[in-house]
């Protein structure tokens, strides 16, 4: 999907100035424990599905929408894993500058829903399910980081702490 309309309208007013946005990441697993990844058209890297939260949209709804838009897979969000502010500013090719607050969710395929990944928009070149010990390359650094956060969340949950991970500087 192209840049959301609300961002285009904001950019008319603020130009390329830094814009703070809420984003979501979907860590989607299938019944075999494989993770859903897409190879991004903008970088060529394999990545978890992520996207921008629209004004007034519930973050869990954003996760469902983004996964369907990018991969054609239907998902149910299960857990909020982490809340984290990016430690860097992203500057896009057109000069737009953004920084993100990311909400990472674990998700499962919706029972009875589509589990067959397909390229469903112009943001992805390929999509597929991958075993976590056989991930494709190149893997986006942000995906490697978020997968490590999911692993830490699960480790802590197994030890009896199921709270989302929060980060402090």
PDB file of N, CA and C in Angstrom, residues 29 70 120 129:
ATOM      1  N   UNK A  29       2.817 -17.006  13.477  1.00  0.00           N
ATOM      2  CA  UNK A  29       3.258 -18.391  13.386  1.00  0.00           C
ATOM      3  C   UNK A  29       2.119 -19.258  12.869  1.00  0.00           C
ATOM      4  N   UNK A  70      -0.643  -7.367   3.016  1.00  0.00           N
ATOM      5  CA  UNK A  70       0.685  -7.682   2.501  1.00  0.00           C
ATOM      6  C   UNK A  70       0.869  -9.146   2.128  1.00  0.00           C
ATOM      7  N   UNK A 120       0.276  -9.769  -1.929  1.00  0.00           N
ATOM      8  CA  UNK A 120      -1.061  -9.183  -2.007  1.00  0.00           C
ATOM      9  C   UNK A 120      -1.043  -7.680  -2.247  1.00  0.00           C
ATOM     10  N   UNK A 129       6.262 -18.854   4.542  1.00  0.00           N
ATOM     11  CA  UNK A 129       6.462 -19.383   5.893  1.00  0.00           C
ATOM     12  C   UNK A 129       7.876 -19.936   5.981  1.00  0.00           C
TER      13      UNK A 129
END
